[in-house]
Coordinates of C-alpha atoms in Angstrom, one line a residue:
Chain A
M1050 CA 24.6 98.2 -165.7
S1051 CA 23.4 96.2 -168.7
L1052 CA 23.1 92.5 -169.2
S1053 CA 24.4 90.3 -172.0
N1054 CA 22.2 87.8 -173.7
E1055 CA 24.4 85.0 -172.2
Q1056 CA 23.6 86.3 -168.7
V1057 CA 19.9 86.4 -169.4
G1058 CA 20.1 82.9 -170.8
H1059 CA 21.9 81.8 -167.6
L1060 CA 19.3 83.4 -165.4
A1061 CA 16.5 81.8 -167.4
R1062 CA 18.1 78.4 -167.0
L1063 CA 18.5 78.9 -163.2
A1064 CA 14.8 79.8 -163.0
R1065 CA 13.9 76.9 -165.3
I1066 CA 12.3 79.3 -167.8
A1067 CA 12.5 78.3 -171.5
L1068 CA 13.3 81.4 -173.6
S1069 CA 13.6 81.6 -177.3
D1070 CA 16.4 83.9 -178.7
A1071 CA 13.8 86.5 -179.5
E1072 CA 12.4 86.3 -176.0
I1073 CA 15.9 86.6 -174.6
D1074 CA 16.4 89.8 -176.5
A1075 CA 13.1 91.2 -175.3
T1076 CA 13.8 90.1 -171.7
R1077 CA 17.2 91.7 -171.7
V1078 CA 15.7 95.1 -172.8
K1079 CA 13.1 94.9 -170.0
L1080 CA 15.8 93.9 -167.4
D1081 CA 18.0 96.7 -168.5
G1082 CA 15.2 99.1 -167.9
I1083 CA 14.8 97.7 -164.4
F1084 CA 18.5 98.0 -163.7
A1085 CA 18.4 101.6 -164.9
L1086 CA 15.7 102.3 -162.3
I1087 CA 17.8 100.6 -159.6
E1088 CA 20.8 102.7 -160.6
Q1089 CA 18.7 105.8 -160.2
M1090 CA 17.8 104.7 -156.7
Q1091 CA 21.3 103.8 -155.8
A1092 CA 22.4 107.3 -156.6
V1093 CA 20.6 108.4 -153.4
D1094 CA 22.9 109.0 -150.5
T1095 CA 21.9 106.5 -147.8
T1096 CA 24.9 107.0 -145.6
G1097 CA 24.0 106.1 -142.0
V1098 CA 20.6 104.6 -143.0
E1099 CA 20.3 101.0 -141.9
P1100 CA 19.3 98.7 -144.8
M1101 CA 15.8 97.2 -144.4
S1102 CA 15.1 93.6 -145.3
H1103 CA 11.3 94.2 -145.7
A1104 CA 9.3 97.2 -146.8
Q1105 CA 7.3 97.0 -143.6
E1106 CA 9.1 97.9 -140.4
L1107 CA 7.4 95.3 -138.2
P1108 CA 8.7 92.2 -136.4
T1109 CA 7.5 88.8 -137.7
R1110 CA 4.6 87.2 -136.0
L1111 CA 5.3 84.0 -134.1
R1112 CA 3.1 81.0 -133.5
E1113 CA 3.1 78.7 -130.5
D1114 CA 4.7 75.3 -131.1
T1115 CA 1.6 73.2 -131.3
V1116 CA 0.3 70.8 -133.9
I1117 CA -2.8 72.2 -135.4
E1118 CA -2.8 70.7 -138.9
T1119 CA -4.8 67.5 -139.6
D1120 CA -4.0 65.0 -142.3
Q1121 CA -5.3 66.1 -145.6
R1122 CA -3.3 63.8 -147.8
E1123 CA -6.2 62.5 -149.8
A1124 CA -7.5 66.0 -150.6
F1125 CA -4.1 67.2 -151.6
Q1126 CA -3.3 64.1 -153.7
R1127 CA -6.6 64.4 -155.6
I1128 CA -5.1 67.2 -157.6
A1129 CA -1.6 65.6 -158.1
P1130 CA -0.9 64.2 -161.6
Q1131 CA 0.3 60.9 -160.2
T1132 CA 0.6 59.3 -156.7
E1133 CA 1.4 55.8 -155.4
S1134 CA 1.5 54.4 -151.9
G1135 CA 0.9 57.9 -150.5
L1136 CA 3.9 59.3 -152.5
Y1137 CA 3.8 62.0 -155.1
L1138 CA 5.4 60.6 -158.3
V1139 CA 7.7 62.8 -160.4
P1140 CA 10.0 62.2 -163.4
K1141 CA 13.1 60.3 -162.2
V1142 CA 15.7 62.5 -160.7
I1143 CA 19.1 61.2 -159.7
E1144 CA 21.8 63.8 -159.0
Chain B
M453 CA 57.7 64.8 -148.5
S454 CA 55.6 63.2 -145.8
R455 CA 52.3 63.7 -144.1
T456 CA 53.9 65.9 -141.4
D457 CA 54.8 68.5 -144.0
W458 CA 51.2 69.3 -144.4
E459 CA 48.7 71.0 -142.2
V460 CA 45.1 69.9 -142.3
V461 CA 42.4 72.5 -142.0
I462 CA 38.8 71.5 -141.3
G463 CA 35.6 73.4 -140.7
L464 CA 32.2 71.7 -140.0
E465 CA 28.6 72.5 -140.9
I466 CA 26.3 70.6 -138.6
H467 CA 22.5 70.3 -139.3
A468 CA 20.7 69.7 -136.0
Q469 CA 17.0 68.9 -136.3
L470 CA 15.2 70.9 -133.6
N471 CA 12.9 68.8 -131.4
T472 CA 9.8 70.9 -131.8
A473 CA 6.3 69.3 -131.9
S474 CA 5.4 71.3 -135.1
K475 CA 7.2 72.5 -138.1
I476 CA 9.2 75.7 -138.4
F477 CA 6.6 77.5 -140.6
S478 CA 3.4 75.4 -140.3
G479 CA 1.4 73.6 -137.7
A480 CA 2.0 70.1 -139.1
S481 CA 3.6 67.4 -136.8
T482 CA 7.3 66.6 -137.0
A483 CA 7.0 63.1 -135.5
F484 CA 9.3 60.6 -137.2
G485 CA 8.0 57.6 -139.0
A486 CA 4.5 58.6 -140.1
E487 CA 3.1 57.2 -143.4
P488 CA 4.2 59.3 -146.4
N489 CA 2.7 62.8 -146.7
R490 CA 0.4 62.4 -143.7
Q491 CA 2.2 65.2 -142.0
A492 CA 2.6 67.5 -145.0
S493 CA 0.3 70.5 -144.7
A494 CA -0.7 73.0 -147.4
V495 CA 2.3 75.2 -146.4
D496 CA 4.7 72.3 -146.5
I497 CA 3.7 71.2 -150.0
A498 CA 3.7 74.8 -151.1
L499 CA 0.2 75.2 -152.3
P500 CA -0.3 78.7 -153.8
G501 CA -1.5 81.3 -151.5
T502 CA -0.1 79.7 -148.3
L503 CA 2.2 81.7 -146.0
P504 CA 4.8 80.7 -143.5
V505 CA 4.4 81.7 -139.8
L506 CA 7.5 81.2 -137.7
N507 CA 7.4 78.7 -134.8
R508 CA 8.4 80.4 -131.4
G509 CA 9.7 77.0 -130.2
A510 CA 12.2 76.8 -133.0
V511 CA 13.4 80.3 -132.3
E512 CA 13.8 79.6 -128.6
R513 CA 15.9 76.5 -129.3
A514 CA 18.2 78.5 -131.5
M515 CA 18.5 81.0 -128.7
R516 CA 19.3 78.3 -126.1
F517 CA 22.1 77.1 -128.3
G518 CA 23.5 80.7 -128.8
L519 CA 23.4 81.5 -125.1
A520 CA 25.0 78.1 -124.2
I521 CA 28.0 78.8 -126.4
G522 CA 28.4 82.5 -125.4
A523 CA 27.4 83.7 -128.9
H524 CA 25.6 86.9 -129.9
V525 CA 21.9 86.2 -130.2
A526 CA 20.9 88.8 -132.8
E527 CA 18.2 91.3 -131.8
K528 CA 17.2 91.3 -135.5
S529 CA 17.7 88.4 -137.9
V530 CA 16.4 87.9 -141.4
F531 CA 15.0 84.9 -143.3
A532 CA 16.1 84.5 -146.9
R533 CA 15.2 82.3 -149.8
K534 CA 17.8 79.9 -151.1
N535 CA 16.7 79.1 -154.6
Y536 CA 17.2 75.7 -156.3
F537 CA 15.0 73.2 -158.1
Y538 CA 14.5 69.7 -156.7
P539 CA 11.2 67.8 -156.5
D540 CA 11.5 67.3 -152.7
L541 CA 11.6 71.1 -152.4
P542 CA 8.2 72.1 -153.7
K543 CA 8.5 75.8 -153.3
G544 CA 11.6 76.0 -155.5
Y545 CA 13.4 77.6 -152.5
Q546 CA 14.4 76.7 -149.0
I547 CA 13.7 79.3 -146.3
S548 CA 17.0 79.8 -144.5
Q549 CA 19.1 82.7 -143.1
M550 CA 22.0 84.4 -144.9
D551 CA 23.2 87.8 -144.0
L552 CA 21.7 88.2 -140.6
P553 CA 21.6 84.8 -138.8
V554 CA 20.0 84.4 -135.4
V555 CA 23.2 83.2 -133.7
Q556 CA 26.5 84.9 -134.4
G557 CA 30.0 83.8 -133.1
G558 CA 30.5 81.8 -129.9
E559 CA 32.9 79.0 -129.1
I560 CA 33.0 75.5 -127.8
T561 CA 35.8 73.9 -125.8
I562 CA 36.6 70.4 -126.9
R563 CA 38.8 67.7 -125.3
V564 CA 40.8 65.8 -127.9
G565 CA 42.4 62.4 -127.3
D566 CA 42.3 60.0 -124.4
A567 CA 41.3 61.7 -121.1
A568 CA 43.0 58.9 -119.2
G569 CA 46.4 60.0 -120.5
G570 CA 48.9 57.7 -121.9
E571 CA 50.4 57.8 -125.4
N572 CA 47.5 59.7 -126.8
Q573 CA 47.7 62.5 -124.3
A574 CA 44.5 64.6 -124.1
Y575 CA 44.4 68.3 -124.7
D576 CA 41.7 71.0 -124.6
K577 CA 41.0 73.3 -127.5
S578 CA 38.6 76.0 -128.2
V579 CA 36.7 76.0 -131.6
R580 CA 35.1 79.2 -132.7
L581 CA 31.7 79.2 -134.4
T582 CA 30.9 81.4 -137.3
R583 CA 27.2 81.3 -136.9
A584 CA 24.1 79.1 -136.4
H585 CA 21.0 79.8 -138.4
L586 CA 17.4 78.6 -138.6
E587 CA 16.2 76.9 -141.8
E588 CA 13.6 74.4 -143.0
D589 CA 14.5 70.8 -144.0
A590 CA 13.4 69.5 -147.5
G591 CA 11.3 66.4 -148.1
K592 CA 12.6 63.0 -149.2
S593 CA 13.1 61.6 -152.6
L594 CA 12.7 57.8 -152.9
H595 CA 14.6 56.5 -155.9
E596 CA 13.2 53.0 -155.8
D597 CA 11.5 52.1 -159.0
F598 CA 8.1 53.5 -159.3
H599 CA 7.7 52.6 -163.0
G600 CA 10.7 54.7 -163.8
M601 CA 9.6 57.6 -161.6
T602 CA 10.7 59.0 -158.3
G603 CA 8.5 59.0 -155.2
I604 CA 8.3 62.2 -153.0
D605 CA 7.5 62.2 -149.3
L606 CA 7.1 65.7 -147.9
N607 CA 6.6 64.8 -144.2
R608 CA 10.1 66.0 -143.5
A609 CA 9.6 69.2 -145.5
G610 CA 9.5 72.2 -143.1
T611 CA 11.1 70.4 -140.2
P612 CA 13.2 73.0 -138.3
L613 CA 16.9 72.8 -138.5
L614 CA 19.7 74.7 -136.9
E615 CA 22.7 74.8 -139.1
I616 CA 25.8 75.2 -137.0
V617 CA 28.8 76.5 -138.8
S618 CA 32.3 76.4 -137.3
E619 CA 35.4 78.4 -138.3
P620 CA 38.1 76.3 -140.0
D621 CA 39.7 75.8 -136.6
M622 CA 40.2 72.0 -136.6
R623 CA 43.6 70.5 -137.6
S624 CA 42.9 66.7 -137.6
S625 CA 40.0 64.3 -138.0
A626 CA 40.3 63.6 -134.3
E627 CA 39.7 67.3 -133.5
A628 CA 36.7 67.3 -136.0
V629 CA 35.2 64.3 -134.3
A630 CA 35.8 65.7 -130.8
Y631 CA 34.1 68.9 -131.9
A632 CA 31.1 67.1 -133.5
R633 CA 30.7 65.0 -130.4
A634 CA 30.8 68.1 -128.2
V635 CA 28.1 69.8 -130.3
H636 CA 26.1 66.6 -130.2
A637 CA 26.4 66.3 -126.4
L638 CA 25.5 70.0 -126.1
V639 CA 22.3 70.0 -128.2
R640 CA 21.1 67.1 -126.3
W641 CA 22.1 68.6 -123.0
I642 CA 20.1 71.7 -123.6
D643 CA 17.3 69.6 -125.1
I644 CA 17.0 71.2 -128.5
C645 CA 17.7 68.1 -130.6
D646 CA 17.4 64.4 -130.0
G647 CA 20.7 63.7 -131.6
N648 CA 19.5 60.6 -133.4
M649 CA 22.0 60.2 -136.2
Q650 CA 20.3 57.1 -137.7
E651 CA 17.1 59.1 -138.2
G652 CA 19.1 62.0 -139.6
S653 CA 18.5 64.4 -136.7
F654 CA 22.2 65.3 -136.6
R655 CA 24.2 65.4 -139.8
C656 CA 27.7 66.8 -140.6
D657 CA 29.3 68.3 -143.7
A658 CA 33.1 68.7 -143.5
N659 CA 35.1 71.3 -145.4
V660 CA 38.6 69.9 -145.8
S661 CA 41.7 71.5 -147.2
V662 CA 45.5 71.0 -146.7
R663 CA 48.4 73.5 -146.9
K664 CA 52.1 73.4 -146.4
Q665 CA 53.2 73.7 -142.7
G666 CA 53.7 77.4 -142.0
A667 CA 51.6 78.6 -144.9
T668 CA 49.1 81.3 -144.0
A669 CA 46.7 81.2 -147.0
L670 CA 44.1 78.4 -146.9
G671 CA 44.3 75.6 -149.5
T672 CA 41.4 74.9 -151.8
R673 CA 38.7 73.0 -150.0
R674 CA 36.4 70.2 -150.9
E675 CA 33.2 69.7 -149.0
I676 CA 32.2 66.2 -147.8
K677 CA 28.4 66.0 -147.6
N678 CA 26.0 64.2 -145.3
L679 CA 28.1 62.3 -142.8
N680 CA 25.7 60.6 -140.4
S681 CA 28.1 58.9 -138.0
F682 CA 31.2 60.0 -136.1
R683 CA 33.0 57.0 -137.5
F684 CA 32.2 58.0 -141.1
L685 CA 33.2 61.6 -140.3
Q686 CA 36.6 60.4 -139.2
Q687 CA 37.1 57.9 -142.1
A688 CA 35.9 60.4 -144.7
I689 CA 38.3 63.1 -143.5
D690 CA 41.2 60.8 -143.2
Y691 CA 40.7 59.5 -146.7
E692 CA 40.1 63.0 -148.1
V693 CA 43.2 64.4 -146.5
Q694 CA 45.4 61.6 -147.8
W695 CA 43.9 62.0 -151.3
Q696 CA 44.5 65.8 -151.3
I697 CA 48.1 65.4 -150.1
D698 CA 48.8 62.6 -152.7
T699 CA 47.2 64.8 -155.4
L700 CA 49.4 67.8 -154.5
E701 CA 52.6 65.8 -154.1
D702 CA 52.0 64.2 -157.5
G703 CA 52.0 67.8 -158.9
G704 CA 48.2 68.0 -159.2
R705 CA 45.8 70.7 -158.2
I706 CA 42.8 70.6 -155.9
E707 CA 39.6 71.8 -157.5
Q708 CA 36.9 73.1 -155.3
A709 CA 34.2 70.5 -155.2
T710 CA 31.4 68.8 -153.3
V711 CA 32.1 65.1 -152.6
L712 CA 30.2 62.2 -151.1
F713 CA 31.7 59.6 -148.8
D714 CA 31.0 55.9 -149.7
P715 CA 31.1 53.9 -146.4
D716 CA 31.5 50.6 -148.4
S717 CA 34.7 51.6 -150.2
G718 CA 35.8 54.1 -147.6
E719 CA 36.5 56.6 -150.4
T720 CA 35.2 60.1 -151.2
R721 CA 33.9 60.7 -154.7
M722 CA 33.0 63.8 -156.6
M723 CA 29.4 64.9 -156.6
R724 CA 29.7 68.2 -158.3
S725 CA 32.5 70.5 -159.4
K726 CA 32.8 74.3 -158.8
E727 CA 31.4 74.9 -162.3
D728 CA 28.2 73.0 -161.4
A729 CA 28.1 74.7 -158.0
H730 CA 24.6 76.0 -157.3
D731 CA 23.9 79.6 -157.8
Y732 CA 21.3 80.0 -155.0
R733 CA 20.4 83.6 -155.6
Y734 CA 19.7 84.4 -152.0
F735 CA 17.4 87.2 -151.2
P736 CA 15.3 88.3 -148.1
D737 CA 12.0 86.3 -148.1
P738 CA 9.2 88.9 -148.6
D739 CA 6.8 86.5 -146.9
L740 CA 8.6 86.9 -143.6
L741 CA 9.3 90.0 -141.6
P742 CA 12.5 90.2 -139.6
L743 CA 12.7 88.1 -136.4
M744 CA 13.1 90.4 -133.4
I745 CA 14.4 89.1 -130.1
S746 CA 14.0 91.4 -127.1
A747 CA 16.5 91.5 -124.2
A748 CA 13.7 90.4 -121.9
W749 CA 13.0 87.3 -124.0
K750 CA 16.7 86.5 -124.1
A751 CA 16.9 86.8 -120.3
R752 CA 14.0 84.4 -119.9
V753 CA 15.6 81.9 -122.1
Q754 CA 18.9 82.3 -120.4
A755 CA 17.3 81.8 -117.0
A756 CA 15.6 78.6 -118.2
L757 CA 18.9 77.0 -119.4
P758 CA 20.1 74.0 -117.3
E759 CA 23.5 74.0 -115.7
L760 CA 25.9 73.5 -118.6
P761 CA 28.6 70.7 -118.8
G762 CA 31.5 73.1 -118.1
A763 CA 29.9 74.5 -115.0
M764 CA 28.8 71.1 -113.8
K765 CA 32.3 69.7 -114.2
A766 CA 33.7 72.5 -112.1
R767 CA 31.1 71.9 -109.5
F768 CA 31.7 68.2 -109.3
M769 CA 35.4 68.9 -108.7
D770 CA 34.7 71.6 -106.1
E771 CA 31.7 70.2 -104.3
Y772 CA 32.5 66.5 -104.5
G773 CA 36.3 66.6 -104.6
L774 CA 36.3 64.6 -107.9
S775 CA 39.3 64.6 -110.2
A776 CA 39.2 66.5 -113.5
Y777 CA 39.1 63.1 -115.3
D778 CA 36.2 61.9 -113.2
A779 CA 34.3 65.2 -113.6
I780 CA 34.8 65.2 -117.4
T781 CA 33.7 61.6 -117.8
L782 CA 30.6 62.1 -115.7
T783 CA 29.5 65.2 -117.6
A784 CA 30.2 63.7 -121.1
T785 CA 26.4 63.4 -121.7
K786 CA 23.4 64.8 -119.9
E787 CA 22.1 61.2 -119.3
V788 CA 25.3 60.2 -117.5
A789 CA 25.4 63.4 -115.5
D790 CA 21.7 63.1 -114.5
Y791 CA 22.3 59.4 -113.4
F792 CA 25.3 60.3 -111.4
Q793 CA 23.6 63.2 -109.7
T794 CA 20.6 61.0 -108.8
V795 CA 23.0 58.4 -107.2
V796 CA 24.9 61.1 -105.3
S797 CA 21.8 62.8 -104.0
A798 CA 20.4 59.5 -102.7
A799 CA 23.7 58.3 -101.3
G800 CA 24.9 61.6 -100.0
A801 CA 27.6 64.0 -101.2
A802 CA 30.2 62.4 -98.8
Q803 CA 30.0 59.2 -100.9
A804 CA 30.4 61.0 -104.3
K805 CA 33.8 59.4 -105.0
I806 CA 32.5 55.8 -104.5
C807 CA 29.4 56.7 -106.5
A808 CA 31.6 58.0 -109.3
N809 CA 33.6 54.7 -109.2
W810 CA 30.5 52.6 -109.5
V811 CA 29.1 54.7 -112.3
M812 CA 32.3 54.9 -114.3
G813 CA 33.5 51.4 -113.4
D814 CA 31.1 48.5 -112.9
L815 CA 28.0 50.2 -114.4
A816 CA 29.8 51.6 -117.4
A817 CA 31.6 48.3 -118.1
R818 CA 28.3 46.3 -117.9
L819 CA 26.4 48.8 -120.1
N820 CA 29.2 48.7 -122.6
K821 CA 29.1 44.9 -122.7
A822 CA 25.4 44.9 -123.2
E823 CA 25.6 47.8 -125.7
L824 CA 23.1 49.8 -123.7
E825 CA 22.8 53.5 -123.1
I826 CA 22.8 54.6 -119.4
A827 CA 19.1 55.8 -119.8
A828 CA 18.2 52.1 -120.5
S829 CA 20.2 50.8 -117.5
P830 CA 18.5 47.9 -115.8
V831 CA 20.0 49.2 -112.6
S832 CA 18.4 52.5 -111.7
A833 CA 20.3 55.3 -110.1
T834 CA 18.4 55.0 -106.8
Q835 CA 19.0 51.2 -106.8
L836 CA 22.7 51.9 -107.2
A837 CA 22.6 54.5 -104.4
G838 CA 20.9 51.8 -102.2
L839 CA 23.8 49.5 -103.0
V840 CA 26.5 52.1 -102.3
A841 CA 24.8 52.9 -98.9
R842 CA 25.1 49.2 -97.8
I843 CA 28.8 49.2 -98.7
T844 CA 29.5 52.4 -97.0
D845 CA 27.7 51.4 -93.8
N846 CA 29.6 48.1 -93.8
T847 CA 26.5 45.9 -94.3
I848 CA 28.4 44.3 -97.2
S849 CA 32.0 44.3 -98.4
N850 CA 32.9 45.8 -101.8
A851 CA 33.5 42.4 -103.2
I852 CA 30.0 41.3 -102.2
G853 CA 28.8 44.6 -103.6
K854 CA 29.8 43.4 -107.0
K855 CA 27.8 40.3 -106.5
V856 CA 24.7 42.3 -105.5
F857 CA 25.3 44.6 -108.5
E858 CA 25.1 41.6 -110.8
A859 CA 21.9 40.5 -109.1
L860 CA 20.4 44.0 -109.5
W861 CA 21.4 43.9 -113.2
R862 CA 19.4 40.7 -113.6
G863 CA 16.4 42.4 -112.1
E864 CA 16.5 40.5 -108.8
G865 CA 15.3 42.3 -105.7
G866 CA 12.5 44.1 -107.6
A867 CA 12.3 47.6 -109.1
D868 CA 12.3 49.6 -105.9
A869 CA 15.2 51.7 -104.6
N870 CA 15.7 49.1 -101.8
A871 CA 16.3 46.3 -104.3
A872 CA 19.9 45.9 -103.0
D873 CA 18.5 45.3 -99.4
A874 CA 16.1 42.7 -100.7
I875 CA 18.9 40.8 -102.5
I876 CA 21.2 41.0 -99.4
D877 CA 18.5 39.6 -97.2
A878 CA 17.3 37.0 -99.6
Q879 CA 20.8 35.6 -100.3
G880 CA 22.0 36.1 -96.7
L881 CA 24.9 38.3 -97.9
R882 CA 25.0 40.5 -94.8
Q883 CA 28.6 41.0 -93.7
V884 CA 29.5 38.9 -90.6
T885 CA 30.8 41.3 -88.0
D886 CA 30.2 39.1 -84.9
S887 CA 33.6 38.5 -83.4
G888 CA 32.6 35.2 -81.9
A889 CA 31.4 33.8 -85.2
I890 CA 34.5 35.0 -87.0
E891 CA 36.8 33.5 -84.3
A892 CA 35.0 30.2 -84.7
L893 CA 35.6 30.2 -88.4
I894 CA 39.3 31.1 -87.8
D895 CA 39.7 28.2 -85.4
E896 CA 38.3 25.8 -88.0
V897 CA 40.7 27.1 -90.7
L898 CA 43.7 27.0 -88.4
A899 CA 42.9 23.4 -87.4
A900 CA 42.6 22.4 -91.1
N901 CA 45.7 24.2 -92.3
P902 CA 48.5 23.3 -89.9
K903 CA 51.1 23.7 -92.7
S904 CA 50.2 27.4 -93.4
V905 CA 50.3 28.1 -89.6
E906 CA 53.8 26.5 -89.5
E907 CA 55.0 28.6 -92.4
F908 CA 53.6 31.8 -90.9
R909 CA 55.3 31.1 -87.6
S910 CA 58.6 30.5 -89.5
G911 CA 58.3 34.0 -90.9
K912 CA 56.4 33.6 -94.2
E913 CA 54.0 36.6 -94.3
K914 CA 52.5 35.1 -97.5
A915 CA 51.1 32.3 -95.4
F916 CA 49.0 34.8 -93.5
N917 CA 47.3 36.0 -96.6
A918 CA 46.5 32.4 -97.6
L919 CA 44.9 31.9 -94.2
V920 CA 42.8 35.1 -94.6
G921 CA 41.7 33.8 -97.9
Q922 CA 40.6 30.5 -96.4
V923 CA 38.6 32.3 -93.6
M924 CA 36.9 34.5 -96.2
K925 CA 36.1 31.5 -98.3
A926 CA 34.7 29.6 -95.2
S927 CA 32.4 32.7 -94.6
K928 CA 31.4 32.7 -98.3
G929 CA 32.9 36.1 -98.5
K930 CA 30.6 37.5 -95.9
A931 CA 33.1 38.0 -93.0
S932 CA 34.3 41.6 -92.6
P933 CA 37.8 41.4 -94.1
G934 CA 39.2 44.0 -91.6
Q935 CA 38.0 42.0 -88.6
V936 CA 39.3 38.7 -90.1
N937 CA 42.7 40.3 -90.5
A938 CA 42.8 41.6 -86.9
L939 CA 41.4 38.5 -85.2
L940 CA 43.6 36.1 -87.2
R941 CA 46.8 38.0 -86.4
K942 CA 45.8 38.1 -82.7
K943 CA 45.3 34.4 -82.6
L944 CA 48.5 33.5 -84.5
E945 CA 50.6 35.8 -82.5
A946 CA 49.1 34.8 -79.2

């Protein structure tokens, strides 16, 4: 499988990554290489093997339902570009 | 062509906020109403290097739901990243479940229409569920003017949600509302969600399409987002269905889209078309290993489930001899069922029918008038039981009982279970059963109403009732009606 430049451009937009035309070309070549590797792996017969969702075959850890976090708003907001009335301010978004 | 040529197909996605103390992947509080960002931990605001750790309480609530609807609770389920960019989603993805959700299948029986019968005859219907999966809520964007910027509050980010997805089994807005109400009652019944729709703890999305009667393929659907009341759910679906039918009958086509309902205009309007549809690029979240649920854990959660509405309804009919209508009404919500059970256990199972009548009759009417939920009833269940006991042991008549009930409602008689007794004593409402005293009253009434006596003797039975009424009035309603009847007849026929 190989990608078109349009597909790479679409993926870049979805990921909010700005790519120049030259970068799109370079990225496409790299992605094609990755797809080639995937194709190689997909050639392996995995009939009867249950797909894994994680490389480690372990169950997830669970925590008890208790509140352990304290309010650290001031510390967190010290590194935010802009805050007001306890809110983080971001460029206006209306969908 | 008319409305009846079309079949409506509806499926619902319900987001129920799980009532855990802490968030699904962090130890921050989920309490409602805190100052902005006071309950947003490093995980919730997605600081680099933080990792999610799953909340056992959220998992158990999802399990309770799955077991309550007879679904498959998966031994293994997987969390996935749903990728999209929005400032109130600081990670750039929502942790959700895609291919392997924790709850799979199941069904819920709904009752549609008026249970009391009549024109709008009620019927039962089973709605199948596709799945229910765990996910985290996003934060809130405040679009008020902050110098042309948007304010972000991340307190809600990471709050656990159970997204409950139905099959497209509903065929009218009435069925959709009945289903949403049944899910709402159930999540509260099994205590996994507070059901507070104003605070957004229970929100519905409706997938609506129409097709010609008899068609097997589904029509193109439009999804109505974020309906936060049952009334809006009904209005939005009704408007959308009519819009789709009108569009098709005018020769138009339905394009797949996401729409919003505007309660002010009562209309739905396009939010985004299929072309703008999000491409979420789901993939398993590498930060989280699979959720494994053992048979032993499942058995423990199953054992801790309360008696479910269906089973309780059957028991009310079986044990208390209540009608199906009574049993359904009394198990409509956990609060009503709990109240009724408390009344019956105090008054005795033999009095279940009269208890049911009080709860569904005078109490329900009074609560309705005052716009109160039963949990906020000024008359407690044990107080009502105390009143029922005085009626059934003939201390007071049913008519006086209504007077005592009103006094209880006003808070007279104190807060104790014996408040009814206090009111009866204080107001001297005890039923007069002393034959001598009743006979004395009858003599007075007969002497004062010679005309009625005359009429009765000339064969007018109506005159008898008038005389009974006079005696009851003379006793201020306290004379035992049965005794008045018997003694009066004896005297007149002597």
